[in-house]
Amino acid sequence: MIIRNLENSMVFPVDFFNFKGFFKDFYNQKQSRFMNVLVVNCGSSSVKFQLYKMPEELLLIYGKAERNQDGNTDFSFQTKSRNIQNKWDGYSFSENFKKILNELTRPENECLATLEELTIAGHRLIHGGEAIKSQGAVEITDELISYMESCISLAPLHYPANLEGIKTLAQLLPGVLQAGVFDTAFHYSLPPKAFLYGIPLAFYRENGIRRLGFHGTSHKYASLRTYRLTGLNPEKSKIISCHLGNGASVAAIKNGKSVDTSMGMTPVEGLLMGTRSGDIDAGLLGYLQENFDLSSGKIQHILNKEGGLLGLSGVSSDYRAVEEAASNGNENAQTALDVYHYRVKKYIGAYAAAMGGIDALTFTGGIGENSFFARKQICSDLGFLGIRLSEKLNRGKNGKEAVINEKNGKVSILIVPANEELMIAREVADWVKSKV
Ligand code: ADP
């Protein structure tokens, strides 16, 4: 097993039998500070960061460096007492990370005295493919990096940025352990009947072609908050979690485990999204290719970038903008919203059937948290399942963590603001503890 030397950044082999001992030393050495977790989410045009003090779950600073339309960097961050906006020329991972690390130790930000106090970076990782079986955090080793490099084609937009973020941080912080949580991790519990596609089994056996699901960290966090807010027993519960953001998915979570989810091998399957089509007749792809002289690349572009709310409404990929257009009489915008809500409703019905019932329905993500209209449309006519949304609570608690069902509704309905970063910080801290 190859792991990174924490003290001088050399890569060295660790004998498996000494592995536990290594972590014990590491834990003892850094006991007073190892709970400072820097969570980073490296996207194609932004780096988002949060620094948590664990296990207190104290958020010390959060912010992002984002490539703007001119190709320069917009930087903003917040601490307990400061809210700072800045910008600079160009956009480079290493420069941006240097500036982020600078802020972590700036005395007026009241985060860290020195970077020595930072011991773990927790990365949001996109696509674990078929090989990564861990349902929690994984250590970022050279082996894992090579594996991720072999998976770039599975998430060509996200993976290069993920990898660049890991490598840059490893160079800048050689003494810091790096770990990450794959977006697919929570869904590794799916049974074969939920993850297999109806194509020759050899594609799965030999090439790992299967449904994997995404937004796992968000669905897991939503389910944990749901147990906490409702008192449901995680071991005996049926939750449907709806993560409705630009990307969107539904997960069926039975007895604490994800048993089905709407995204597949790629994040295109399932719900209608901002620009992604969601479910589509697979036969249509060949038909489009042959009859409209479209390359497979163009078809991928249509499915990923030209479909969804944008494609149907012709207005925008942004739910708010489509909602506004619909309220101003735009019929295509209204149709797009109807399709959007209908798809979510259909998945709720399907997953209630898959689990043999539903105890709680949880909404998260930008739309799920903030649109009382979307929740109302989705929950309408689901009284037969015991889903009864309170009109008053749905409006009054919009955007806040809350239980919003009618008292006589059998199913708890909740809003849970997404917090994938905290979930990653928890997973990473738990992972280190488990190694001691
Ligand atoms: P991402 O998947 O990029 O993280 P978000 O979770 O931030 O996306 O969700 C973005 C979506 O949330 C957009 O479609 C936006 O219009 C929608 N949204 C945000 N606030 C509201 C609101 N108050 N009402 C309706 N939709 C909202």
Short mmCIF file of C-alpha atoms and ligand atoms in Angstrom, two decimals:
data_model
loop_
_atom_site.label_atom_id
_atom_site.label_comp_id
_atom_site.label_asym_id
_atom_site.label_seq_id
_atom_site.Cartn_x
_atom_site.Cartn_y
_atom_site.Cartn_z
CA MET A 1 0.00 0.00 0.00
CA ILE A 2 1.36 3.40 -0.91
CA ILE A 3 0.55 6.35 1.25
CA ARG A 4 1.89 9.83 1.50
CA ASN A 5 4.48 10.65 4.14
CA LEU A 6 2.89 13.29 6.28
CA GLU A 7 6.09 14.96 7.33
CA ASN A 8 8.05 15.45 4.13
CA SER A 9 5.63 14.60 1.35
CA MET A 10 7.68 11.68 0.04
CA VAL A 11 5.64 8.73 -1.07
CA PHE A 12 6.60 5.56 0.74
CA PRO A 13 5.28 2.03 1.09
CA VAL A 14 3.58 1.10 4.34
CA ASP A 15 3.55 -2.49 5.42
CA PHE A 16 -0.09 -3.49 5.88
CA PHE A 17 0.55 -4.79 9.40
CA ASN A 18 2.03 -1.46 10.44
CA PHE A 19 -0.76 0.51 8.88
CA LYS A 20 -2.76 0.83 12.08
CA GLY A 21 0.39 1.77 13.95
CA PHE A 22 1.08 4.50 11.45
CA PHE A 23 -2.30 6.05 12.03
CA LYS A 24 -1.91 5.76 15.75
CA ASP A 25 1.34 7.73 15.59
CA PHE A 26 -0.25 10.21 13.29
CA TYR A 27 -3.22 10.60 15.60
CA ASN A 28 -1.06 11.03 18.67
CA GLN A 29 1.24 13.51 16.98
CA LYS A 30 -1.54 15.66 15.69
CA GLN A 31 -4.17 15.00 18.29
CA SER A 32 -4.63 18.62 19.26
CA ARG A 33 -5.13 19.78 15.69
CA PHE A 34 -6.10 16.90 13.39
CA MET A 35 -9.71 17.83 13.55
CA ASN A 36 -9.20 20.93 11.43
CA VAL A 37 -10.67 19.71 8.15
CA LEU A 38 -10.40 21.71 4.95
CA VAL A 39 -13.20 20.62 2.61
CA VAL A 40 -12.60 21.45 -1.04
CA ASN A 41 -14.86 21.08 -4.03
CA CYS A 42 -12.91 21.62 -7.25
CA GLY A 43 -15.17 22.16 -10.25
CA SER A 44 -14.30 23.02 -13.82
CA SER A 45 -14.54 26.76 -13.12
CA SER A 46 -14.53 27.14 -9.36
CA VAL A 47 -12.96 26.02 -6.11
CA LYS A 48 -15.26 26.09 -3.10
CA PHE A 49 -13.75 25.66 0.34
CA GLN A 50 -14.81 25.34 3.98
CA LEU A 51 -12.72 24.90 7.07
CA TYR A 52 -14.37 22.91 9.86
CA LYS A 53 -13.21 22.36 13.38
CA MET A 54 -14.23 18.79 14.16
CA PRO A 55 -15.81 17.11 16.02
CA GLU A 56 -17.50 20.36 17.10
CA GLU A 57 -18.60 20.92 13.47
CA LEU A 58 -17.63 24.56 13.81
CA LEU A 59 -17.43 26.29 10.42
CA LEU A 60 -14.48 28.71 10.66
CA ILE A 61 -14.38 30.08 7.10
CA TYR A 62 -16.03 29.33 3.78
CA GLY A 63 -15.80 30.80 0.33
CA LYS A 64 -15.04 30.28 -3.32
CA ALA A 65 -12.69 31.30 -6.10
CA GLU A 66 -14.60 31.33 -9.38
CA ARG A 67 -13.64 31.92 -13.01
CA ASN A 68 -15.74 34.87 -14.22
CA GLN A 69 -16.90 35.60 -17.78
CA ASP A 70 -13.65 37.45 -18.57
CA GLY A 71 -11.52 34.48 -17.51
CA ASN A 72 -10.42 36.23 -14.32
CA THR A 73 -11.01 35.16 -10.72
CA ASP A 74 -13.78 36.38 -8.42
CA PHE A 75 -12.93 35.47 -4.84
CA SER A 76 -15.18 35.74 -1.82
CA PHE A 77 -15.17 34.33 1.68
CA GLN A 78 -16.87 34.70 5.03
CA THR A 79 -15.72 34.15 8.57
CA LYS A 80 -17.43 34.76 11.89
CA SER A 81 -16.83 38.50 11.54
CA ARG A 82 -15.65 39.19 7.99
CA ASN A 83 -17.31 39.10 4.59
CA ILE A 84 -14.72 39.75 1.88
CA GLN A 85 -15.00 40.08 -1.93
CA ASN A 86 -11.90 40.29 -4.10
CA LYS A 87 -10.81 39.68 -7.70
CA TRP A 88 -7.62 39.17 -9.64
CA ASP A 89 -6.41 38.59 -13.19
CA GLY A 90 -6.38 35.09 -14.66
CA TYR A 91 -7.61 31.82 -13.18
CA SER A 92 -5.15 29.24 -11.93
CA PHE A 93 -5.65 26.44 -9.43
CA SER A 94 -2.29 26.88 -7.76
CA GLU A 95 -2.59 30.66 -7.41
CA ASN A 96 -6.12 30.37 -6.10
CA PHE A 97 -5.17 27.69 -3.59
CA LYS A 98 -2.24 29.79 -2.37
CA LYS A 99 -4.60 32.68 -1.76
CA ILE A 100 -7.12 30.45 -0.01
CA LEU A 101 -4.41 29.01 2.27
CA ASN A 102 -3.21 32.54 3.01
CA GLU A 103 -6.65 33.44 4.30
CA LEU A 104 -6.75 30.39 6.59
CA THR A 105 -3.83 31.80 8.59
CA ARG A 106 -4.54 35.54 8.35
CA PRO A 107 -4.88 36.60 12.01
CA GLU A 108 -8.01 38.72 11.49
CA ASN A 109 -9.83 35.66 10.08
CA GLU A 110 -9.37 33.84 13.42
CA CYS A 111 -9.03 30.37 11.85
CA LEU A 112 -5.57 28.84 12.21
CA ALA A 113 -2.32 30.16 13.68
CA THR A 114 -0.26 28.25 11.09
CA LEU A 115 -0.95 25.72 8.36
CA GLU A 116 0.65 23.13 10.64
CA GLU A 117 -2.69 23.07 12.45
CA LEU A 118 -4.38 21.82 9.32
CA THR A 119 -4.10 18.11 8.99
CA ILE A 120 -6.72 16.80 6.57
CA ALA A 121 -8.10 17.97 3.28
CA GLY A 122 -11.42 16.35 2.35
CA HIS A 123 -12.19 16.47 -1.37
CA ARG A 124 -15.57 16.13 -3.00
CA LEU A 125 -14.92 13.44 -5.60
CA ILE A 126 -17.30 12.85 -8.44
CA HIS A 127 -17.42 9.37 -9.85
CA GLY A 128 -16.15 6.30 -8.05
CA GLY A 129 -16.92 3.97 -10.95
CA GLU A 130 -17.53 0.32 -10.13
CA ALA A 131 -14.26 -0.33 -8.32
CA ILE A 132 -14.55 1.92 -5.24
CA LYS A 133 -16.66 0.05 -2.72
CA SER A 134 -16.22 2.39 0.24
CA GLN A 135 -19.46 3.99 1.38
CA GLY A 136 -17.62 6.69 3.31
CA ALA A 137 -14.33 8.51 2.90
CA VAL A 138 -11.36 7.09 1.01
CA GLU A 139 -7.73 8.03 1.38
CA ILE A 140 -6.24 9.67 -1.69
CA THR A 141 -3.28 7.51 -2.62
CA ASP A 142 -1.20 7.41 -5.78
CA GLU A 143 -3.15 4.27 -6.64
CA LEU A 144 -6.46 6.08 -6.33
CA ILE A 145 -5.18 8.95 -8.45
CA SER A 146 -4.19 6.49 -11.21
CA TYR A 147 -7.62 4.87 -10.96
CA MET A 148 -9.32 8.27 -11.21
CA GLU A 149 -7.20 9.10 -14.24
CA SER A 150 -8.55 5.98 -15.90
CA CYS A 151 -12.12 7.16 -15.20
CA ILE A 152 -11.90 10.64 -16.77
CA SER A 153 -14.23 9.67 -19.62
CA LEU A 154 -16.98 8.93 -17.05
CA ALA A 155 -17.08 12.57 -15.92
CA PRO A 156 -14.99 14.57 -18.40
CA LEU A 157 -16.14 17.94 -17.07
CA HIS A 158 -15.49 17.25 -13.40
CA TYR A 159 -12.65 14.76 -13.16
CA PRO A 160 -9.77 16.87 -14.52
CA ALA A 161 -10.59 19.61 -11.99
CA ASN A 162 -10.86 17.06 -9.16
CA LEU A 163 -7.44 15.69 -10.03
CA GLU A 164 -5.83 19.08 -10.45
CA GLY A 165 -7.17 20.17 -7.08
CA ILE A 166 -5.75 17.08 -5.38
CA LYS A 167 -2.32 17.45 -6.98
CA THR A 168 -2.09 21.18 -6.33
CA LEU A 169 -3.03 20.81 -2.69
CA ALA A 170 -0.60 17.92 -2.23
CA GLN A 171 2.20 20.17 -3.49
CA LEU A 172 1.20 23.16 -1.39
CA LEU A 173 0.47 21.16 1.76
CA PRO A 174 2.83 18.20 1.77
CA GLY A 175 2.19 17.51 5.46
CA VAL A 176 -1.55 17.23 5.08
CA LEU A 177 -3.36 13.96 4.69
CA GLN A 178 -5.80 13.97 1.78
CA ALA A 179 -9.01 12.03 1.66
CA GLY A 180 -12.25 12.36 -0.23
CA VAL A 181 -15.82 11.20 -0.58
CA PHE A 182 -17.20 10.09 -3.92
CA ASP A 183 -20.60 11.40 -4.92
CA THR A 184 -21.48 7.81 -5.80
CA ALA A 185 -20.39 6.31 -2.44
CA PHE A 186 -23.71 6.33 -0.56
CA HIS A 187 -25.34 4.35 -3.38
CA TYR A 188 -22.99 1.35 -3.32
CA SER A 189 -25.67 -0.41 -1.27
CA LEU A 190 -28.00 -0.61 -4.29
CA PRO A 191 -29.00 -4.23 -4.93
CA PRO A 192 -28.37 -5.71 -8.40
CA LYS A 193 -32.08 -5.51 -9.28
CA ALA A 194 -31.78 -1.72 -8.94
CA PHE A 195 -28.36 -1.19 -10.48
CA LEU A 196 -28.35 -3.51 -13.51
CA TYR A 197 -29.25 -2.27 -16.96
CA GLY A 198 -31.15 -4.65 -19.23
CA ILE A 199 -28.20 -5.25 -21.56
CA PRO A 200 -25.96 -8.34 -21.76
CA LEU A 201 -24.57 -9.07 -18.31
CA ALA A 202 -21.02 -9.17 -19.68
CA PHE A 203 -21.07 -5.35 -19.90
CA TYR A 204 -21.42 -5.27 -16.13
CA ARG A 205 -19.18 -8.23 -15.34
CA GLU A 206 -16.35 -7.23 -17.64
CA ASN A 207 -16.66 -3.45 -17.84
CA GLY A 208 -18.54 -2.37 -14.72
CA ILE A 209 -21.40 -0.83 -16.71
CA ARG A 210 -24.15 -0.33 -14.13
CA ARG A 211 -26.23 2.32 -12.44
CA LEU A 212 -24.22 4.13 -9.75
CA GLY A 213 -26.16 7.26 -8.75
CA PHE A 214 -24.87 10.65 -7.62
CA HIS A 215 -25.57 13.30 -4.94
CA GLY A 216 -24.85 10.52 -2.43
CA THR A 217 -23.35 12.87 0.14
CA SER A 218 -26.39 15.12 -0.05
CA HIS A 219 -28.90 12.26 0.20
CA LYS A 220 -27.01 10.84 3.17
CA TYR A 221 -26.98 14.19 4.97
CA ALA A 222 -30.70 14.69 4.20
CA SER A 223 -31.52 11.26 5.61
CA LEU A 224 -29.50 11.86 8.80
CA ARG A 225 -31.29 15.17 9.40
CA THR A 226 -34.60 13.42 8.69
CA TYR A 227 -33.97 10.84 11.44
CA ARG A 228 -32.98 13.63 13.81
CA LEU A 229 -36.00 15.85 13.08
CA THR A 230 -38.65 13.13 13.01
CA GLY A 231 -37.32 10.63 15.54
CA LEU A 232 -37.57 7.88 12.91
CA ASN A 233 -35.44 4.84 13.67
CA PRO A 234 -32.78 4.64 10.93
CA GLU A 235 -32.92 0.85 11.12
CA LYS A 236 -36.66 0.77 10.44
CA SER A 237 -37.51 3.59 8.08
CA LYS A 238 -38.39 4.37 4.49
CA ILE A 239 -37.25 7.77 3.30
CA ILE A 240 -37.50 9.33 -0.14
CA SER A 241 -34.96 12.11 -0.53
CA CYS A 242 -35.35 14.61 -3.40
CA HIS A 243 -32.21 16.60 -4.20
CA LEU A 244 -33.51 19.25 -6.59
CA GLY A 245 -30.78 21.64 -7.75
CA ASN A 246 -29.33 22.30 -11.21
CA GLY A 247 -28.64 18.60 -11.21
CA ALA A 248 -31.40 16.58 -9.54
CA SER A 249 -31.99 13.09 -8.24
CA VAL A 250 -34.29 11.11 -5.97
CA ALA A 251 -33.08 8.38 -3.62
CA ALA A 252 -35.00 5.59 -1.88
CA ILE A 253 -33.39 5.06 1.53
CA LYS A 254 -34.60 1.98 3.38
CA ASN A 255 -33.35 1.15 6.88
CA GLY A 256 -30.51 3.64 6.52
CA LYS A 257 -29.28 2.42 3.14
CA SER A 258 -29.76 3.71 -0.37
CA VAL A 259 -31.73 1.02 -2.23
CA ASP A 260 -32.46 2.92 -5.44
CA THR A 261 -31.73 6.28 -6.99
CA SER A 262 -32.72 8.02 -10.18
CA MET A 263 -29.31 8.83 -11.70
CA GLY A 264 -27.38 6.04 -13.38
CA MET A 265 -23.92 5.37 -14.73
CA THR A 266 -23.91 9.04 -15.68
CA PRO A 267 -25.80 11.97 -14.14
CA VAL A 268 -28.14 12.23 -17.17
CA GLU A 269 -30.64 9.55 -16.11
CA GLY A 270 -33.74 10.27 -14.07
CA LEU A 271 -35.38 13.59 -13.37
CA LEU A 272 -35.66 16.54 -15.72
CA MET A 273 -32.84 18.92 -14.73
CA GLY A 274 -31.59 22.40 -15.57
CA THR A 275 -30.09 21.35 -18.90
CA ARG A 276 -30.10 17.52 -18.70
CA SER A 277 -32.88 15.53 -20.29
CA GLY A 278 -33.25 12.88 -17.60
CA ASP A 279 -34.93 9.61 -18.63
CA ILE A 280 -35.21 9.13 -22.36
CA ASP A 281 -36.05 6.20 -24.65
CA ALA A 282 -32.66 4.59 -25.35
CA GLY A 283 -33.93 3.71 -28.83
CA LEU A 284 -34.29 7.40 -29.57
CA LEU A 285 -30.53 7.90 -29.53
CA GLY A 286 -29.94 5.71 -32.59
CA TYR A 287 -32.98 7.21 -34.27
CA LEU A 288 -31.67 10.76 -33.79
CA GLN A 289 -28.22 9.74 -34.98
CA GLU A 290 -29.49 8.13 -38.15
CA ASN A 291 -32.29 10.48 -39.11
CA PHE A 292 -30.86 13.83 -38.12
CA ASP A 293 -27.25 13.18 -39.04
CA LEU A 294 -26.09 13.89 -35.50
CA SER A 295 -22.76 12.68 -34.16
CA SER A 296 -22.72 10.92 -30.80
CA GLY A 297 -20.88 13.96 -29.41
CA LYS A 298 -23.69 16.24 -30.55
CA ILE A 299 -26.29 13.92 -29.05
CA GLN A 300 -24.40 13.95 -25.74
CA HIS A 301 -24.40 17.74 -25.89
CA ILE A 302 -28.16 17.82 -26.48
CA LEU A 303 -28.80 15.44 -23.57
CA ASN A 304 -26.43 17.23 -21.18
CA LYS A 305 -26.56 20.88 -22.16
CA GLU A 306 -29.55 21.60 -24.37
CA GLY A 307 -32.29 19.60 -22.66
CA GLY A 308 -34.08 19.85 -19.34
CA LEU A 309 -35.88 23.02 -18.26
CA LEU A 310 -33.83 24.97 -20.82
CA GLY A 311 -34.68 22.74 -23.75
CA LEU A 312 -38.40 22.52 -23.01
CA SER A 313 -38.99 26.12 -21.96
CA GLY A 314 -36.59 27.85 -24.35
CA VAL A 315 -36.20 30.38 -21.53
CA SER A 316 -33.54 29.27 -19.07
CA SER A 317 -32.07 26.36 -17.13
CA ASP A 318 -32.79 28.28 -13.94
CA TYR A 319 -36.00 27.16 -12.22
CA ARG A 320 -36.76 30.67 -10.92
CA ALA A 321 -36.54 32.19 -14.38
CA VAL A 322 -38.76 29.48 -15.85
CA GLU A 323 -41.25 29.94 -13.01
CA GLU A 324 -41.36 33.68 -13.65
CA ALA A 325 -41.84 33.19 -17.41
CA ALA A 326 -44.67 30.74 -16.73
CA SER A 327 -46.38 33.19 -14.39
CA ASN A 328 -46.16 35.77 -17.20
CA GLY A 329 -48.07 33.46 -19.52
CA ASN A 330 -45.23 31.65 -21.35
CA GLU A 331 -46.83 28.30 -22.24
CA ASN A 332 -43.57 26.47 -22.97
CA ALA A 333 -42.26 27.52 -19.58
CA GLN A 334 -45.44 26.16 -17.96
CA THR A 335 -45.03 22.88 -19.85
CA ALA A 336 -41.41 22.59 -18.70
CA LEU A 337 -42.50 23.04 -15.07
CA ASP A 338 -45.29 20.48 -15.52
CA VAL A 339 -42.79 17.90 -16.83
CA TYR A 340 -40.37 18.78 -14.03
CA HIS A 341 -42.89 18.25 -11.23
CA TYR A 342 -44.48 15.20 -12.85
CA ARG A 343 -41.15 13.37 -13.07
CA VAL A 344 -40.38 13.91 -9.39
CA LYS A 345 -43.91 12.78 -8.46
CA LYS A 346 -43.52 9.62 -10.57
CA TYR A 347 -40.25 8.71 -8.84
CA ILE A 348 -41.84 9.22 -5.42
CA GLY A 349 -44.60 6.76 -6.39
CA ALA A 350 -42.07 4.30 -7.81
CA TYR A 351 -39.84 4.40 -4.74
CA ALA A 352 -42.76 4.09 -2.32
CA ALA A 353 -43.62 0.91 -4.25
CA ALA A 354 -39.99 -0.26 -4.27
CA MET A 355 -39.71 0.12 -0.48
CA GLY A 356 -43.24 -1.06 0.37
CA GLY A 357 -44.19 2.35 1.81
CA ILE A 358 -42.85 5.74 2.79
CA ASP A 359 -42.33 7.31 6.24
CA ALA A 360 -40.67 10.58 5.21
CA LEU A 361 -40.26 12.72 2.11
CA THR A 362 -37.34 15.13 2.26
CA PHE A 363 -36.62 18.06 -0.05
CA THR A 364 -33.13 19.47 -0.47
CA GLY A 365 -31.06 21.36 -3.13
CA GLY A 366 -31.70 24.89 -4.43
CA ILE A 367 -35.21 24.14 -5.73
CA GLY A 368 -36.15 21.60 -3.08
CA GLU A 369 -35.23 23.99 -0.27
CA ASN A 370 -36.40 27.27 -1.71
CA SER A 371 -39.41 26.70 -3.93
CA PHE A 372 -42.65 26.26 -2.01
CA PHE A 373 -44.32 26.15 -5.44
CA ALA A 374 -42.26 23.14 -6.59
CA ARG A 375 -42.94 21.25 -3.33
CA LYS A 376 -46.65 22.02 -3.59
CA GLN A 377 -46.91 20.79 -7.17
CA ILE A 378 -44.89 17.65 -6.46
CA CYS A 379 -46.90 16.72 -3.36
CA SER A 380 -50.29 17.41 -4.93
CA ASP A 381 -52.55 14.35 -5.34
CA LEU A 382 -50.23 12.14 -3.27
CA GLY A 383 -52.71 11.97 -0.36
CA PHE A 384 -53.31 8.30 -1.17
CA LEU A 385 -49.75 7.63 0.05
CA GLY A 386 -50.33 9.65 3.23
CA ILE A 387 -48.42 12.66 1.84
CA ARG A 388 -50.21 15.80 3.07
CA LEU A 389 -48.30 19.04 2.77
CA SER A 390 -49.27 21.91 5.08
CA GLU A 391 -49.90 24.97 2.91
CA LYS A 392 -49.00 27.26 5.79
CA LEU A 393 -45.77 25.53 6.84
CA ASN A 394 -44.69 24.97 3.24
CA ARG A 395 -44.72 28.75 2.65
CA GLY A 396 -43.76 29.88 6.12
CA LYS A 397 -40.70 27.65 6.48
CA ASN A 398 -39.46 28.05 2.90
CA GLY A 399 -35.64 27.82 2.80
CA LYS A 400 -35.31 26.67 6.41
CA GLU A 401 -34.82 23.27 7.95
CA ALA A 402 -38.35 22.26 8.97
CA VAL A 403 -41.08 19.63 9.08
CA ILE A 404 -43.89 20.86 6.81
CA ASN A 405 -46.59 18.18 6.67
CA GLU A 406 -50.13 18.44 7.99
CA LYS A 407 -50.48 16.91 11.46
CA ASN A 408 -52.80 14.21 10.12
CA GLY A 409 -50.41 13.27 7.30
CA LYS A 410 -48.93 9.80 7.76
CA VAL A 411 -45.73 10.81 5.98
CA SER A 412 -43.35 13.40 7.45
CA ILE A 413 -42.41 16.00 4.84
CA LEU A 414 -39.21 17.96 5.43
CA ILE A 415 -37.05 20.73 4.07
CA VAL A 416 -33.36 20.09 4.73
CA PRO A 417 -30.92 22.69 3.37
CA ALA A 418 -28.12 20.78 1.63
CA ASN A 419 -24.80 20.61 3.46
CA GLU A 420 -22.55 18.27 1.52
CA GLU A 421 -19.45 19.97 2.88
CA LEU A 422 -20.27 19.23 6.50
CA MET A 423 -21.05 15.64 5.55
CA ILE A 424 -17.63 15.33 3.87
CA ALA A 425 -15.94 16.82 6.95
CA ARG A 426 -17.73 14.25 9.13
CA GLU A 427 -16.87 11.34 6.84
CA VAL A 428 -13.22 12.34 6.67
CA ALA A 429 -12.91 12.83 10.44
CA ASP A 430 -14.70 9.49 11.07
CA TRP A 431 -12.39 7.77 8.63
CA VAL A 432 -9.28 8.97 10.45
CA LYS A 433 -10.76 7.94 13.80
CA SER A 434 -11.54 4.48 12.45
CA LYS A 435 -7.87 4.01 11.58
CA VAL A 436 -6.58 4.71 15.06
P1 ADP B 1 -26.31 23.23 -7.96
O1 ADP B 1 -26.82 21.90 -8.41
O2 ADP B 1 -25.58 23.98 -9.02
O3 ADP B 1 -25.63 23.21 -6.61
P2 ADP B 1 -28.43 24.60 -6.53
O4 ADP B 1 -28.67 23.52 -5.54
O5 ADP B 1 -27.84 25.87 -6.06
O6 ADP B 1 -27.64 24.09 -7.79
O7 ADP B 1 -29.85 24.92 -7.19
C1 ADP B 1 -29.98 25.82 -8.23
C2 ADP B 1 -31.44 25.88 -8.63
O8 ADP B 1 -32.20 26.32 -7.49
C3 ADP B 1 -31.71 26.87 -9.75
O9 ADP B 1 -32.56 26.29 -10.71
C4 ADP B 1 -32.42 28.01 -9.04
O10 ADP B 1 -33.34 28.67 -9.87
C5 ADP B 1 -33.15 27.27 -7.93
N1 ADP B 1 -33.55 28.18 -6.85
C6 ADP B 1 -32.75 28.82 -5.99
N2 ADP B 1 -33.50 29.63 -5.17
C7 ADP B 1 -34.78 29.48 -5.56
C8 ADP B 1 -36.03 30.02 -5.13
N3 ADP B 1 -36.10 30.89 -4.14
N4 ADP B 1 -37.14 29.60 -5.77
C9 ADP B 1 -37.09 28.72 -6.76
N5 ADP B 1 -35.95 28.16 -7.22
C10 ADP B 1 -34.81 28.54 -6.62
#
